[in-house]
CSV table of C-alpha atoms in Angstrom, one decimal:
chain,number,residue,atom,x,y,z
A,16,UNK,CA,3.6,54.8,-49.5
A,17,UNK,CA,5.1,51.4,-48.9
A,18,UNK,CA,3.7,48.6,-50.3
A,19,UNK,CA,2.3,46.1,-48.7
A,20,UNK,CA,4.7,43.2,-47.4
A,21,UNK,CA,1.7,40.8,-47.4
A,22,UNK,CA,1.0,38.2,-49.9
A,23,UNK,CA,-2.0,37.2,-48.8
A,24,UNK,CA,-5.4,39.3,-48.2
A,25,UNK,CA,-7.4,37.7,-46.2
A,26,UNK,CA,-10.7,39.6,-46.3
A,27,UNK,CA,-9.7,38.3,-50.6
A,28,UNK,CA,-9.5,35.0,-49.1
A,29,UNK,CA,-13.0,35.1,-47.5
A,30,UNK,CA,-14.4,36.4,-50.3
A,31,UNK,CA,-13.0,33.4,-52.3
A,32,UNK,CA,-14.6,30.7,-50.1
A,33,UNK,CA,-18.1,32.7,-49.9
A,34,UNK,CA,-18.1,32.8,-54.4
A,35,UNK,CA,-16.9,28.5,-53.8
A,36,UNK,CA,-20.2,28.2,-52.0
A,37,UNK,CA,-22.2,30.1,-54.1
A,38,UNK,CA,-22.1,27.8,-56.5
A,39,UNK,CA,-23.1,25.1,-54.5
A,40,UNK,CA,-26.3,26.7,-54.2
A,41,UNK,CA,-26.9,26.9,-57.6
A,42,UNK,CA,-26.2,23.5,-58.5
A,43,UNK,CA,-28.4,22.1,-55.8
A,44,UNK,CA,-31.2,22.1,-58.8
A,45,UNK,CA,-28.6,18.9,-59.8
A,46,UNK,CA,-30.5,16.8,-57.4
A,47,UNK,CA,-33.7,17.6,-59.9
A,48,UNK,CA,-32.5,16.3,-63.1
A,49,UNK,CA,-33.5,13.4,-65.2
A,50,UNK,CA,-30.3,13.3,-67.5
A,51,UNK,CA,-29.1,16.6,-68.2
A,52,UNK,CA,-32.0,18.4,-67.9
A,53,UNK,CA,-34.2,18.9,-64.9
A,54,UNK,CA,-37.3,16.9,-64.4
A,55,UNK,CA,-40.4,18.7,-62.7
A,56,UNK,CA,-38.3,21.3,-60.9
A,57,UNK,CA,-39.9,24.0,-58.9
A,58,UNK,CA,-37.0,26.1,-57.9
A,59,UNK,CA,-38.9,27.8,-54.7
A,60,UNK,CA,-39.2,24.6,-53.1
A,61,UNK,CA,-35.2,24.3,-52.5
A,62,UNK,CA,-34.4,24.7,-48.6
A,63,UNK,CA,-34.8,27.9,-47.3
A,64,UNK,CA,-35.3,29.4,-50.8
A,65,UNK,CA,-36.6,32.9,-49.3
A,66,UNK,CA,-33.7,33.4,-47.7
A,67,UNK,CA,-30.9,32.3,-50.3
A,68,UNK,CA,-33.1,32.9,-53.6
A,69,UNK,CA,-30.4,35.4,-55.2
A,70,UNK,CA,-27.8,32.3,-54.5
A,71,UNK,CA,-30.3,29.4,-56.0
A,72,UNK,CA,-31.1,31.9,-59.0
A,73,UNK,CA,-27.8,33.6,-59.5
A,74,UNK,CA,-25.0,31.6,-57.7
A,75,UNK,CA,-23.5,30.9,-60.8
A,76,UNK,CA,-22.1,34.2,-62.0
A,77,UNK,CA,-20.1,33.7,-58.3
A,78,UNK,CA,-17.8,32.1,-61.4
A,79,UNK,CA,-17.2,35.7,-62.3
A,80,UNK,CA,-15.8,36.6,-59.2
A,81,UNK,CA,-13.4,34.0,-59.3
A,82,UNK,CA,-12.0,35.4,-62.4
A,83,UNK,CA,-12.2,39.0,-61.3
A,84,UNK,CA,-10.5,37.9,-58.1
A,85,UNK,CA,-7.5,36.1,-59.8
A,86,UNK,CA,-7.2,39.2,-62.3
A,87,UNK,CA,-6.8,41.0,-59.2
A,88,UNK,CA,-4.6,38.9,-56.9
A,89,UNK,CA,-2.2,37.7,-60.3
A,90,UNK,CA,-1.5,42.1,-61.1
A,91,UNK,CA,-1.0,42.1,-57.3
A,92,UNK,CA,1.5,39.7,-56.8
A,93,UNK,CA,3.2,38.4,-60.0
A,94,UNK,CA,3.0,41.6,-63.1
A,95,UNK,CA,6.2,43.4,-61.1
A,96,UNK,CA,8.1,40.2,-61.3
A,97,UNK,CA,7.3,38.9,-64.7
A,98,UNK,CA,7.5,42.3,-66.2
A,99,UNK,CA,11.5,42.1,-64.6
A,100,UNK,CA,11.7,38.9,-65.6
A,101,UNK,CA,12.7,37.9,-62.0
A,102,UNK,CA,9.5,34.9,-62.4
A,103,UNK,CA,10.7,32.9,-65.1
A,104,UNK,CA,8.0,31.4,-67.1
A,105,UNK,CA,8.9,27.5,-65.7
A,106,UNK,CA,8.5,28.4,-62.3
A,107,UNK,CA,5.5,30.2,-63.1
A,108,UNK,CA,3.9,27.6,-64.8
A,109,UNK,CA,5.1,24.6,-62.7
A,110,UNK,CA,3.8,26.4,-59.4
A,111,UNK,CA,0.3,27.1,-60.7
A,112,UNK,CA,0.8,23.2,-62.1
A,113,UNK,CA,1.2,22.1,-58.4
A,114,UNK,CA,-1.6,24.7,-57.3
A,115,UNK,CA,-4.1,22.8,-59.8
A,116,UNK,CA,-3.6,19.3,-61.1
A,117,UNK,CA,-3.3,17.5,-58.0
A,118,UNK,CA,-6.9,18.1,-56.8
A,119,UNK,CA,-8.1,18.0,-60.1
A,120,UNK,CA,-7.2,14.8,-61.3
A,121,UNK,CA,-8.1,12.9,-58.2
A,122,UNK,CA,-12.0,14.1,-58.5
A,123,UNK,CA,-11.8,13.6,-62.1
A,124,UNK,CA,-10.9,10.2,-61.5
A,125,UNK,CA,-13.1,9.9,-58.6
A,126,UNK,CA,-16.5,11.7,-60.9
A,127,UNK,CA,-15.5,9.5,-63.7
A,128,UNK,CA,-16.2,6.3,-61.4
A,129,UNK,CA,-18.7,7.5,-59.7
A,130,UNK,CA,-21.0,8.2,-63.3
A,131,UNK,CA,-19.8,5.0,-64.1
A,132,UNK,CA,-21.4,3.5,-60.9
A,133,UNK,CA,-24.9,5.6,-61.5
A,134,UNK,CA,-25.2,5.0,-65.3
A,135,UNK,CA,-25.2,1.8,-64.6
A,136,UNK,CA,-28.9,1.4,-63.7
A,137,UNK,CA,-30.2,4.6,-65.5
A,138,UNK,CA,-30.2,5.7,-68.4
A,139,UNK,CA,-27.5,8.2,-68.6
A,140,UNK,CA,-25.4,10.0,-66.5
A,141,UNK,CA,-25.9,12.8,-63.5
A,142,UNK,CA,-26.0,16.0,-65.5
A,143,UNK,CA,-23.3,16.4,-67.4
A,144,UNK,CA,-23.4,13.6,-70.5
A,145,UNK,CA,-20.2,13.8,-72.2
A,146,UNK,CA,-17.7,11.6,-70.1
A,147,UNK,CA,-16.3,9.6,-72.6
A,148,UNK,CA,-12.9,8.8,-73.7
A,149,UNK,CA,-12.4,12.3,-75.9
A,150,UNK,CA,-13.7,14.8,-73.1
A,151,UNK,CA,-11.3,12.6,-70.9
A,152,UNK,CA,-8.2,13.7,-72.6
A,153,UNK,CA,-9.2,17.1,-72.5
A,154,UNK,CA,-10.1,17.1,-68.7
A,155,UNK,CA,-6.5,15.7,-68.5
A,156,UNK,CA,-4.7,18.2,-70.5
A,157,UNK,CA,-7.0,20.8,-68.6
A,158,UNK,CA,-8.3,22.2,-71.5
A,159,UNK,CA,-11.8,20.9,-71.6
A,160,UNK,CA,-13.6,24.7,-71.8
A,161,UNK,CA,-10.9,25.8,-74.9
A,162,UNK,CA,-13.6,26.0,-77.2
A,163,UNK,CA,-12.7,21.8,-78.2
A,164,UNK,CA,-15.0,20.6,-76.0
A,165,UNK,CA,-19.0,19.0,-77.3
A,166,UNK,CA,-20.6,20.2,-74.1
A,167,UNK,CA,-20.0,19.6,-70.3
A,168,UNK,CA,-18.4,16.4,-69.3
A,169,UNK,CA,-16.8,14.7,-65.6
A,170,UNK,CA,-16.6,17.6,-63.3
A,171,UNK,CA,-17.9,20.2,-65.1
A,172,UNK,CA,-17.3,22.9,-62.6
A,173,UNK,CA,-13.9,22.6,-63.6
A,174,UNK,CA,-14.5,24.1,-66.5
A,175,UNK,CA,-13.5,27.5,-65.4
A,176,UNK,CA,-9.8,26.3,-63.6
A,177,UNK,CA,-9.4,25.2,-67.5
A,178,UNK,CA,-10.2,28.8,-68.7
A,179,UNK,CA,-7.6,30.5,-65.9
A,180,UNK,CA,-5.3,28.0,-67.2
A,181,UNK,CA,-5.4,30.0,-70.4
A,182,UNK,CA,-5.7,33.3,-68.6
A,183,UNK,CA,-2.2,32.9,-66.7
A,184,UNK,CA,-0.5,32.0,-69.9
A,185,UNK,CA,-2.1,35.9,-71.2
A,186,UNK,CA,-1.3,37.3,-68.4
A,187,UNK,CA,2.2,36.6,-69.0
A,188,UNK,CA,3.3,37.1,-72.4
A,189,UNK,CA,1.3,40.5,-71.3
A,190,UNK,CA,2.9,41.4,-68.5
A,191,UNK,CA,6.4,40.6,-70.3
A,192,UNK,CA,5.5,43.5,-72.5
A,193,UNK,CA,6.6,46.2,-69.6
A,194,UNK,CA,5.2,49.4,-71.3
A,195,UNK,CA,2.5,47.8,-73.5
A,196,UNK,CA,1.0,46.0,-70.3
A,197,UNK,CA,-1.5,48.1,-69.2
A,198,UNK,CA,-2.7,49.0,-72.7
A,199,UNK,CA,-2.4,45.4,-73.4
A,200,UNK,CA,-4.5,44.8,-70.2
A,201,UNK,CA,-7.1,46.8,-71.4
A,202,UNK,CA,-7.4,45.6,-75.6
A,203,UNK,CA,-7.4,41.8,-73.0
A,204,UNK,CA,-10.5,43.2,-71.2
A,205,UNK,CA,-12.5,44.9,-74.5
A,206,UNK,CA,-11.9,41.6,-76.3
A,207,UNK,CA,-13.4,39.9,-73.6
A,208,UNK,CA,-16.6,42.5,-73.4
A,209,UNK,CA,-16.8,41.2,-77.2
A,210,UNK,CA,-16.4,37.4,-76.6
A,211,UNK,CA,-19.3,37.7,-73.3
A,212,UNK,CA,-21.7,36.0,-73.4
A,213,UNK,CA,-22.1,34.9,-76.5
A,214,UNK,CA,-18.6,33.1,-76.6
A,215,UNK,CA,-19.7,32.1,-72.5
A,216,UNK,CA,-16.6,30.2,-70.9
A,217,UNK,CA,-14.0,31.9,-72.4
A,218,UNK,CA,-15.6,35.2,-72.8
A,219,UNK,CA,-16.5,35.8,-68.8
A,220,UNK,CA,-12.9,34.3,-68.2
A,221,UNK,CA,-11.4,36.9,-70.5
A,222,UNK,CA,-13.8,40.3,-69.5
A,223,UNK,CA,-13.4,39.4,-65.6
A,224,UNK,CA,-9.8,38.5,-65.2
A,225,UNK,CA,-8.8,41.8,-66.8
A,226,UNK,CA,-11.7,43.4,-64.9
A,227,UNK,CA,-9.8,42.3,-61.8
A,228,UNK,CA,-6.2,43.7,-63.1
A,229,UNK,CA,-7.2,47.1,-64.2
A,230,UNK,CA,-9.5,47.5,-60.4
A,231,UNK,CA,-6.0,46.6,-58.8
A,232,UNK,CA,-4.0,49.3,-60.7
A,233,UNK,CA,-6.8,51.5,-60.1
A,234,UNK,CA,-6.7,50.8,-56.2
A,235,UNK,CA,-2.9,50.8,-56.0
A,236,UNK,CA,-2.9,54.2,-57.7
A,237,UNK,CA,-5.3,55.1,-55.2
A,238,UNK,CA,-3.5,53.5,-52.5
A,239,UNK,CA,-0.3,56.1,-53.4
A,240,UNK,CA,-2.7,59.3,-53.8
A,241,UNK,CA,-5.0,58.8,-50.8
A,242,UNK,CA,-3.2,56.4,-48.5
A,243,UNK,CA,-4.8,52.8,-47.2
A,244,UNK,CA,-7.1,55.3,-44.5
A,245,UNK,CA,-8.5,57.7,-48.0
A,246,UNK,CA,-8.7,54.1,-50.1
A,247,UNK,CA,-10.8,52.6,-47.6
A,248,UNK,CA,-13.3,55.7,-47.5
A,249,UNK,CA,-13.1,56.0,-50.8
A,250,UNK,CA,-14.2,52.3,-52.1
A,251,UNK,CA,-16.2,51.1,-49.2
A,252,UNK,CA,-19.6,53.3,-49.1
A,253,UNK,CA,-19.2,52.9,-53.2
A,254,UNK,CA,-19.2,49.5,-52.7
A,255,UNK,CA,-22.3,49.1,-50.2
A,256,UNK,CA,-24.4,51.3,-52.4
A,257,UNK,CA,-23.5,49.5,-55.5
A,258,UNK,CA,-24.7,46.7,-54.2
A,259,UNK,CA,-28.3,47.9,-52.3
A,260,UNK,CA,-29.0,49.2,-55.6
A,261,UNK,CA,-28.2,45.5,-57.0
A,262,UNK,CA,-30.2,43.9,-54.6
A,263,UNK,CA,-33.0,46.1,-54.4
A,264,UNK,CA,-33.4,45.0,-58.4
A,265,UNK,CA,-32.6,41.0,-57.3
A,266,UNK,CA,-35.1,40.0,-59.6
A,267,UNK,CA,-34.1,41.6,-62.5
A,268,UNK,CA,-30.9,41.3,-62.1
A,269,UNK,CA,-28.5,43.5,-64.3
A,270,UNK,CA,-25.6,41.6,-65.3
A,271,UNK,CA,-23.8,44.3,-66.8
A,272,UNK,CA,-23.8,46.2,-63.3
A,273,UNK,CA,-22.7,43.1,-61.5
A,274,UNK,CA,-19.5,42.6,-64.1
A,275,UNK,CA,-18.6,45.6,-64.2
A,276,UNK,CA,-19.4,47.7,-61.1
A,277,UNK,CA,-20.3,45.8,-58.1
A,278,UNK,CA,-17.7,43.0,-58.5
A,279,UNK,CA,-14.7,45.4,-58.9
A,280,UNK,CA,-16.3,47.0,-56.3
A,281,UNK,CA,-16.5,44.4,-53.8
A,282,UNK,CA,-12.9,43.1,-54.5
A,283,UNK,CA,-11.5,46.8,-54.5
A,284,UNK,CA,-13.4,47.3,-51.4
A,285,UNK,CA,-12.1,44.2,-49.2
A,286,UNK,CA,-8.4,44.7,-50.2
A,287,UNK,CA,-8.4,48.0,-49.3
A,288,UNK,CA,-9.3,46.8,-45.8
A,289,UNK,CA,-7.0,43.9,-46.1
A,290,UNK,CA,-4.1,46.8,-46.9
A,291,UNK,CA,-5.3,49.3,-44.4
A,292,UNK,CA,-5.7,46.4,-41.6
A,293,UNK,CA,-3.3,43.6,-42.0
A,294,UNK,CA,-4.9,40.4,-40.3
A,295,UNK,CA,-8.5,41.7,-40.5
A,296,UNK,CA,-10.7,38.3,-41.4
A,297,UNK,CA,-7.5,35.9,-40.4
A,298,UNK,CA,-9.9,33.9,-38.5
A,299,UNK,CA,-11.8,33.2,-41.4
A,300,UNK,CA,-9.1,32.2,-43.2
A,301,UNK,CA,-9.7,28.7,-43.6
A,302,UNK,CA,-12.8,29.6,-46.0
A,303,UNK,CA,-10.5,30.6,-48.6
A,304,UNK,CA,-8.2,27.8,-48.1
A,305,UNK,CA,-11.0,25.4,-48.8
A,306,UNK,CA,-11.9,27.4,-52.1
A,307,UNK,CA,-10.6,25.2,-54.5
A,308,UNK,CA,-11.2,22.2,-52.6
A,309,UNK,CA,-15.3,23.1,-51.9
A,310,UNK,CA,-15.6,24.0,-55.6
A,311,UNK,CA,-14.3,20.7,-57.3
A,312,UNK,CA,-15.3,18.3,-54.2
A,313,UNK,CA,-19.0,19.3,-54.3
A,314,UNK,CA,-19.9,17.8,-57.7
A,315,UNK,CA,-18.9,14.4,-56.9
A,316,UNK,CA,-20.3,14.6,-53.5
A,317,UNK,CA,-23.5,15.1,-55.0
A,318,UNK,CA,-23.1,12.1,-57.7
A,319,UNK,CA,-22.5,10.1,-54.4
A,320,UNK,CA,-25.9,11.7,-52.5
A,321,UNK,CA,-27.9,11.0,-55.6
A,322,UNK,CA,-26.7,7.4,-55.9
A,323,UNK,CA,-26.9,6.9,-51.9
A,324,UNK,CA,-30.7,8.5,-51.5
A,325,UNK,CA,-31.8,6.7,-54.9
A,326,UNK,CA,-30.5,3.2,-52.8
A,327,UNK,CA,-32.8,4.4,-50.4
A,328,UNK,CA,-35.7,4.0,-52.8
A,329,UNK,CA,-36.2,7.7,-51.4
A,330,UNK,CA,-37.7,10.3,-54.0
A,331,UNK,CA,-35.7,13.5,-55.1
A,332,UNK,CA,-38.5,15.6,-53.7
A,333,UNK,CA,-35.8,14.8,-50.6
A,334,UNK,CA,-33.9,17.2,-52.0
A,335,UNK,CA,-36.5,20.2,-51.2
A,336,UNK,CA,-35.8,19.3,-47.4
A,337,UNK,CA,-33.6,21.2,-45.3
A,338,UNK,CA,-32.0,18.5,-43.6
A,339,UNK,CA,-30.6,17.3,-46.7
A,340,UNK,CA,-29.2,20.3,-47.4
A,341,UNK,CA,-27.7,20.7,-43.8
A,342,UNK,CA,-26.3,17.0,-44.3
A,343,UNK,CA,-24.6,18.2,-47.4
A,344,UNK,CA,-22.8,20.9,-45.8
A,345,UNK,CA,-22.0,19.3,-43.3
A,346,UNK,CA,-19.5,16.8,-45.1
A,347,UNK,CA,-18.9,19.2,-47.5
A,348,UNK,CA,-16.9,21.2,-45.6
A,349,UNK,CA,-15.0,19.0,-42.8
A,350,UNK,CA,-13.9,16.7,-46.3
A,351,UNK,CA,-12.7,20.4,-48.1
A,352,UNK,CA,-10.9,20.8,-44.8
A,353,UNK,CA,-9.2,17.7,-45.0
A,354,UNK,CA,-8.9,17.3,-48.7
A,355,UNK,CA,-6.7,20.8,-48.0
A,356,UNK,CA,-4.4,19.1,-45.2
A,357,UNK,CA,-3.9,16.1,-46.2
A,358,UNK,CA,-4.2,16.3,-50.8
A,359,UNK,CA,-3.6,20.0,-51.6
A,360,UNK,CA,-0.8,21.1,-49.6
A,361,UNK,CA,1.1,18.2,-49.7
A,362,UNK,CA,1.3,17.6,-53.4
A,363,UNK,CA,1.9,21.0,-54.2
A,364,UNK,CA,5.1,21.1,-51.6
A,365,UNK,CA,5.9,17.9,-53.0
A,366,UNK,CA,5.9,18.8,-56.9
A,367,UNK,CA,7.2,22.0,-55.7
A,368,UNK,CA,10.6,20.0,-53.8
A,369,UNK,CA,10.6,18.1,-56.9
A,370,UNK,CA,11.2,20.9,-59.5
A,371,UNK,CA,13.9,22.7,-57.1
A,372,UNK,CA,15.9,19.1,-56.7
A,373,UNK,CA,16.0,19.2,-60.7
A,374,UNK,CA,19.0,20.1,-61.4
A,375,UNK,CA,20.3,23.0,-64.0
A,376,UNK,CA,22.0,22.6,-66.8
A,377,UNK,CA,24.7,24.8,-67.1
């Protein structure tokens, strides 16, 4: 069976966006805190908290399927050419450079005035406490969830960008190992069962990154023994009852099952629809190009919302209304949009131009 000449799954892409917003969900408890803790917080008066209370009590772990989705995606499109050394390891680095830094540096900048501006008449800073001038050069040497790091500082939800930093530079030297990869792959994803969740960051990085790479070898063997028709019977009712067993115990909620089963599931599941029906979810598209953008975006947006409402002598009980919510989204989104168009893309081509007009030495 031919491979697919795709590089880009969109029903993946989807997915991506949905696991950005997630999160958003469970940091709306933000709004709540005095400090870094929250301040009489009753969680079931959020907006609409019937309806989204899985996302307001377990958003987080959306983290994890990040990591399981760029275990996946990285096996899927880069292993075959590092392995034949056809990807050298500058390129490699300098496009997932351009990929990252730009976006992250301007809302680091842009979280580190804006705690500035809200310490200034309080007495400390919006949830995460540790922005000072140490936790600053580790945001800007992307390494500020390395295991260096005090606590959570500037945009904390970068933290896990700064753990795939350290996952690409694995999944290299791995996949440069040609015969040892797989096994390699697999030592990669027991070391992480070891490190989670004790050693948190680095551990779910670790587990769920190799998670994803071993589902895609699992689904490309599939792919050749069943075809993309037999792959897509095969994974999809798995999936969906996976996940109505998950559900069903929502309150409980088994993490262990979620890591493990329904995440490599779910990712397994959609690409095998992206493979079988090229296209299928294009028109949703955009929610994965907004991923990145929606994930590091929202954290400052809410330093801003806190600052503007608190101007308003308004309470944070505000917070519990649906409107405010609404009104988050609402710029949320349009200014992930744009940030896309108009920071994202064109640093990334730019950096991108810059390396290739480098010349070689030779």
């Amino acid at each position: 069976m031919p491979p697919s000449t795709s590089n880009r799954l969109y029903t993946l892409d989807v997915l991506r966006g949905f696991a950005a917003l997630c999160v958003v969900f469970w940091h709306w408890q933000h709004f709540f805190y005095v400090g870094s803790t929250p301040a009489q917080f009753d969680p079931t008066l959020q907006p609409l908290f019937s309806q989204f209370k899985m996302l307001y009590q377990h958003g987080g772990m959306a983290v994890q399927l990040f990591f399981t989705l760029s275990g996946f995606v990285f096996y899927w499109l880069f292993a075959a050419e590092v392995a034949d050394r056809s990807l050298p390891a500058a390129r490699f680095a300098w496009d997932r450079f351009s990929r990252l830094y730009p976006l992250h540096i301007v809302t680091f900048m842009a979280v580190a005035g804006l705690q500035w501006a809200y310490s200034g008449g309080r007495d400390g800073y919006f949830v995460y406490p540790f922005n000072d001038a140490y936790h600053a050069l580790l945001n800007l040497l992307m390494v500020p969830a390395w295991g260096l790091e005090k606590g959570w500082s500037f945009n904390a939800p970068f933290w896990s960008v700064s753990v795939e930093v350290l996952l690409y530079a694995a999944f290299f030297l791995i996949c440069l190992c040609r015969r040892w990869k797989w096994p390699l792959t697999v030592m990669a994803l027991a070391l992480g069962s070891y490190l989670y969740p004790e050693v948190y960051k680095l551990g779910s990085g670790v587990l769920c990154f190799f998670i994803g790479g071993v589902t895609y070898s699992v689904l490309n063997q599939l792919r050749r023994w069943a075809g993309d028709t037999g792959t897509v019977v095969a994974t999809v009712p798995l999936c969906i009852a996976s996940w109505v067993w998950l559900v069903h115990r929502a309150d409980a909620l088994n993490g262990t099952v979620l890591l493990y089963v329904c995440y490599p599931l779910l990712v397994a599941a959609l690409a095998a629809l992206g493979f079988r029906w090229h296209g299928l979810a294009r028109h949703w598209g955009w929610l994965g190009d907004i991923s990145y953008a929606s994930y590091l975006t929202h954290f400052p947006l809410q330093i801003l919302f806190a600052i503007g409402f608190d101007a308003l002598a308004l309470p944070r009980t505000v917070f519990y209304q649906g409107w405010v919510m609404l009104l988050f989204f609402s710029i949320l989104i349009p200014l992930s949009l744009l940030t896309h168009r108009w920071l994202e893309r064109p640093a990334q081509r730019y950096l991108r131009q810059r390396r290739q007009a480098v010349p070689v030495a030779g």
